[in-house]
């Protein structure tokens, strides 16, 4: 016992449960040597030195097996256990180093000296203390097991040093790591290590909690499912007494739908498959959707199919003004259908089923014409006349064969094609099925949609139309197909071959007037819940709407404008501003705003440098103006108005022709070098193309160059060659109707187009004068108010 710091005390080797200074712990001493030591200490001042053995597996450690640094502790309380072991509450006092062992048997005794620590207190140290406290609380919230009293102790301990010892006690780390914490003489370093340890512990606790939450959820879900399945089984047993209610319903529906034998077999097979499936098999819902389709299709539901021609004629006339020829064609067509039906009936009575099939096949008509000319509504009328259901499917933009014929069932989200969808929608197997826009159907890598369509339409094949989704054939031979198109050019050849074309050329102004007066106004009065007692429309007002607010071959926009007027009137009546109204021309402008179109032909004067051409678009024919301005310059030709390449080339050709014939047209030899020429075709935003404006362009140029006015009531169409020849063009019929509508009196056409006038209605031809030309030279005397002097002398 040399220095005052030194003292000799009994020493106990501990395997685990290190006790730090200022902390308490209950240790269990079972080894004889330890029990002896305790008893020895209890006889004296109850102080012992607790020191860890380096390896906990050593049963009877020697002094070399022990660490050098330990803790002096006082034995506060002891309880002897059943097997003689001592449970002792010990309280750590201070950290000591064992300098010398004075005794090894029967117990260890040695000299120890107090170890001083470096206790620099600063902000960092305080921050660490705070951080650790928070983390410990967090760890406790996450489930770390810490005695409540201990927790209070931690939070209330005085010095950072004591705090560090308490924390070291509760950290979830190895005994060896605890020993290292004990041996650390720099308080700050100990806290740093403790920060690391507690951070890590919190993180692990968080992960653990997450995992256990997930496992818990999984477990609960599993439990719930098993429970529900059991419950369902019981319910099913209670209810169904064998077959599931659902399955029974399907079976009944299959029988009720009177499907053909082959289809019924297929349906029952699928039903069997369904019955063997678990309710939770996703496949089951696919099978159900399939069965739904099969049972919902009208395998044997038909509307009556005899035709009363007189009645049909009455209905067609009731619904539509004019269209005389078309209606006649349709009635003839219906007569043929009726005849076939009667013969088929006879054949069936004779038991000749094959003959029946052949006799009872309607061909396919195709209504061709611009939008709004009544194709759809005539289709509806025919359905009404025949007392059949009406369905309409648009085929515009379809490229994929599967759109027509369905996707195979292996395809996710598969459905039948549009034909079968339409049949289901109709609910009968003999509806009037209108296939809209067959000119917009196409073909690409996904198959040829038009080929599939042909199969559906072709009377030779369509009694067993196969849809990929259905897998069983459906008999389409009773369906009355009507197709529609805006133009014939883009309909695939094979399809076109089978169609019986009925042309809807568009309406004249006079026809439109009758349509609006006798049909559209009445229709819109009903649609707006008004009555003829409340609203009347003056004839002049209707004409104004036609002339000033629409420019179309059909009457769709016209109908929209009329609806626009009635909407406003309906509002005024509801707001009690008026009780009834007789719509005048002034009212039209009030309701519909400023005029949308001015009638350029009727109002315009003969003008220099503007010619009138005729154009043809999908929306029907139209007139178009070609403006040419000449200005001083260097021979530049400018083209504007959204012209396509072909039209631009027409301008070049026209100019070249004029330049090559400068003398004949009375122009100066090098006139072109001193001028710039600008050709513009309003309306600038609408794309225009095609060669058919060639003559009109050349005429406009000549009018401008020779300062000779163009006649307002003349319009022309025709391609021009470099030699000034007039070449044949297409769309004559639509163009002529448009010219008539616009109030043109004289139409100039290439000679070769004469034949195209044949199927234009007489009432249109009546008011028009046609001039057939071979050359631009033939055009000038008709189109210009007078011939420039030089041309006269030259020709
Ligand atoms: P499309 O199918 O040719 O595009 P719609 O059949 O939709 O044209 O016709 C547009 C509107 O014009 C419909 O309300 C239709 O009833 C009406 N309509 C067209 N032509 C006539 C006509 N000749 N008589 C009466 N109404 C007509």
CSV table of N, CA, C and O and ligand atoms in Angstrom, one decimal, residues 319-323 369-378 392 436 484 504 507 515 519-520 523 555-556 559, ligand 1:
chain,number,residue,atom,x,y,z
A,319,UNK,N,-89.0,11.6,-93.9
A,319,UNK,CA,-87.7,12.0,-93.2
A,319,UNK,C,-86.8,12.9,-94.1
A,319,UNK,O,-86.0,13.6,-93.5
A,320,UNK,N,-87.0,12.8,-95.4
A,320,UNK,CA,-86.0,13.5,-96.2
A,320,UNK,C,-86.6,14.2,-97.4
A,320,UNK,O,-87.4,13.7,-98.1
A,321,UNK,N,-86.1,15.4,-97.6
A,321,UNK,CA,-86.5,16.2,-98.7
A,321,UNK,C,-85.6,15.8,-99.9
A,321,UNK,O,-84.5,15.4,-99.8
A,322,UNK,N,-86.2,15.8,-101.1
A,322,UNK,CA,-85.5,15.6,-102.3
A,322,UNK,C,-84.9,14.2,-102.4
A,322,UNK,O,-85.5,13.2,-102.1
A,323,UNK,N,-83.6,14.1,-102.8
A,323,UNK,CA,-82.9,12.8,-103.0
A,323,UNK,C,-83.7,11.8,-103.8
A,323,UNK,O,-83.7,10.6,-103.5
A,369,UNK,N,-70.5,10.6,-100.5
A,369,UNK,CA,-70.7,12.0,-100.7
A,369,UNK,C,-70.1,12.7,-99.5
A,369,UNK,O,-69.7,12.1,-98.5
A,370,UNK,N,-70.1,14.1,-99.6
A,370,UNK,CA,-69.5,14.9,-98.6
A,370,UNK,C,-70.3,14.8,-97.3
A,370,UNK,O,-71.4,14.3,-97.3
A,371,UNK,N,-69.7,15.3,-96.2
A,371,UNK,CA,-70.4,15.2,-94.9
A,371,UNK,C,-71.7,16.1,-94.9
A,371,UNK,O,-71.8,17.1,-95.6
A,372,UNK,N,-72.7,15.6,-94.1
A,372,UNK,CA,-73.9,16.4,-93.9
A,372,UNK,C,-74.9,16.3,-95.0
A,372,UNK,O,-75.8,17.1,-95.0
A,373,UNK,N,-74.7,15.4,-96.0
A,373,UNK,CA,-75.7,15.3,-97.1
A,373,UNK,C,-76.8,14.4,-96.8
A,373,UNK,O,-77.7,14.1,-97.6
A,374,UNK,N,-76.8,13.8,-95.6
A,374,UNK,CA,-77.9,12.9,-95.2
A,374,UNK,C,-77.7,11.4,-95.3
A,374,UNK,O,-78.6,10.6,-95.3
A,375,UNK,N,-76.4,11.0,-95.4
A,375,UNK,CA,-76.1,9.6,-95.6
A,375,UNK,C,-76.6,8.8,-94.3
A,375,UNK,O,-77.3,7.8,-94.4
A,376,UNK,N,-76.2,9.3,-93.2
A,376,UNK,CA,-76.5,8.6,-91.9
A,376,UNK,C,-78.0,8.7,-91.7
A,376,UNK,O,-78.6,7.6,-91.4
A,377,UNK,N,-78.6,9.8,-91.9
A,377,UNK,CA,-80.0,9.9,-91.5
A,377,UNK,C,-80.9,9.1,-92.5
A,377,UNK,O,-81.9,8.6,-92.1
A,378,UNK,N,-80.4,9.0,-93.7
A,378,UNK,CA,-81.2,8.2,-94.7
A,378,UNK,C,-81.1,6.7,-94.2
A,378,UNK,O,-82.0,5.9,-94.3
A,392,UNK,N,-74.4,2.0,-85.9
A,392,UNK,CA,-73.4,2.7,-86.8
A,392,UNK,C,-72.1,2.5,-86.1
A,392,UNK,O,-71.9,2.7,-84.9
A,436,UNK,N,-69.3,3.4,-91.2
A,436,UNK,CA,-69.0,4.7,-91.6
A,436,UNK,C,-67.6,4.8,-92.1
A,436,UNK,O,-66.7,4.2,-91.6
A,484,UNK,N,-70.6,3.8,-95.8
A,484,UNK,CA,-70.5,5.2,-96.3
A,484,UNK,C,-69.1,5.6,-96.6
A,484,UNK,O,-68.2,5.1,-96.0
A,504,UNK,N,-74.3,10.8,-103.3
A,504,UNK,CA,-75.0,12.0,-102.7
A,504,UNK,C,-74.2,13.2,-103.2
A,504,UNK,O,-73.2,13.5,-102.5
A,507,UNK,N,-76.2,19.5,-101.9
A,507,UNK,CA,-77.5,20.2,-102.2
A,507,UNK,C,-77.2,21.6,-102.8
A,507,UNK,O,-76.2,22.3,-102.5
A,515,UNK,N,-84.9,22.1,-97.3
A,515,UNK,CA,-84.6,21.2,-96.1
A,515,UNK,C,-84.7,21.9,-94.8
A,515,UNK,O,-85.3,21.4,-93.8
A,519,UNK,N,-87.7,20.6,-92.7
A,519,UNK,CA,-87.2,19.6,-91.8
A,519,UNK,C,-86.4,20.1,-90.6
A,519,UNK,O,-86.7,19.8,-89.5
A,520,UNK,N,-85.3,20.8,-90.9
A,520,UNK,CA,-84.4,21.2,-89.9
A,520,UNK,C,-85.0,22.1,-88.8
A,520,UNK,O,-84.8,21.9,-87.6
A,523,UNK,N,-87.2,20.0,-86.7
A,523,UNK,CA,-86.4,19.1,-85.8
A,523,UNK,C,-85.8,19.9,-84.7
A,523,UNK,O,-85.8,19.5,-83.5
A,555,UNK,N,-75.8,19.8,-95.1
A,555,UNK,CA,-76.6,20.8,-94.3
A,555,UNK,C,-76.2,20.7,-92.8
A,555,UNK,O,-77.0,21.1,-92.0
A,556,UNK,N,-75.1,20.1,-92.5
A,556,UNK,CA,-74.8,19.9,-91.1
A,556,UNK,C,-74.5,21.2,-90.4
A,556,UNK,O,-75.1,21.4,-89.3
A,559,UNK,N,-77.7,23.1,-90.0
A,559,UNK,CA,-78.5,22.6,-88.8
A,559,UNK,C,-77.9,23.2,-87.5
A,559,UNK,O,-78.6,23.6,-86.6
B,1,LIG,P1,-73.9,12.5,-93.3
B,1,LIG,O1,-74.1,11.2,-92.7
B,1,LIG,O2,-74.0,12.5,-94.8
B,1,LIG,O3,-72.6,13.2,-92.9
B,1,LIG,P2,-76.2,13.3,-91.8
B,1,LIG,O4,-77.0,12.1,-92.2
B,1,LIG,O5,-75.6,13.3,-90.5
B,1,LIG,O6,-75.1,13.5,-92.9
B,1,LIG,O7,-77.0,14.6,-92.0
B,1,LIG,C1,-76.9,15.8,-91.3
B,1,LIG,C2,-78.2,16.4,-90.9
B,1,LIG,O8,-78.9,16.9,-92.1
B,1,LIG,C3,-79.1,15.4,-90.3
B,1,LIG,O9,-79.8,16.0,-89.3
B,1,LIG,C4,-80.1,15.1,-91.4
B,1,LIG,O10,-81.3,14.7,-91.0
B,1,LIG,C5,-80.2,16.4,-92.2
B,1,LIG,N1,-80.5,16.1,-93.6
B,1,LIG,C6,-79.6,15.8,-94.6
B,1,LIG,N2,-80.2,15.7,-95.8
B,1,LIG,C7,-81.5,15.9,-95.6
B,1,LIG,C8,-82.7,15.9,-96.4
B,1,LIG,N3,-82.6,15.7,-97.7
B,1,LIG,N4,-83.8,16.2,-95.9
B,1,LIG,C9,-83.9,16.4,-94.6
B,1,LIG,N5,-82.9,16.5,-93.7
B,1,LIG,C10,-81.7,16.2,-94.2
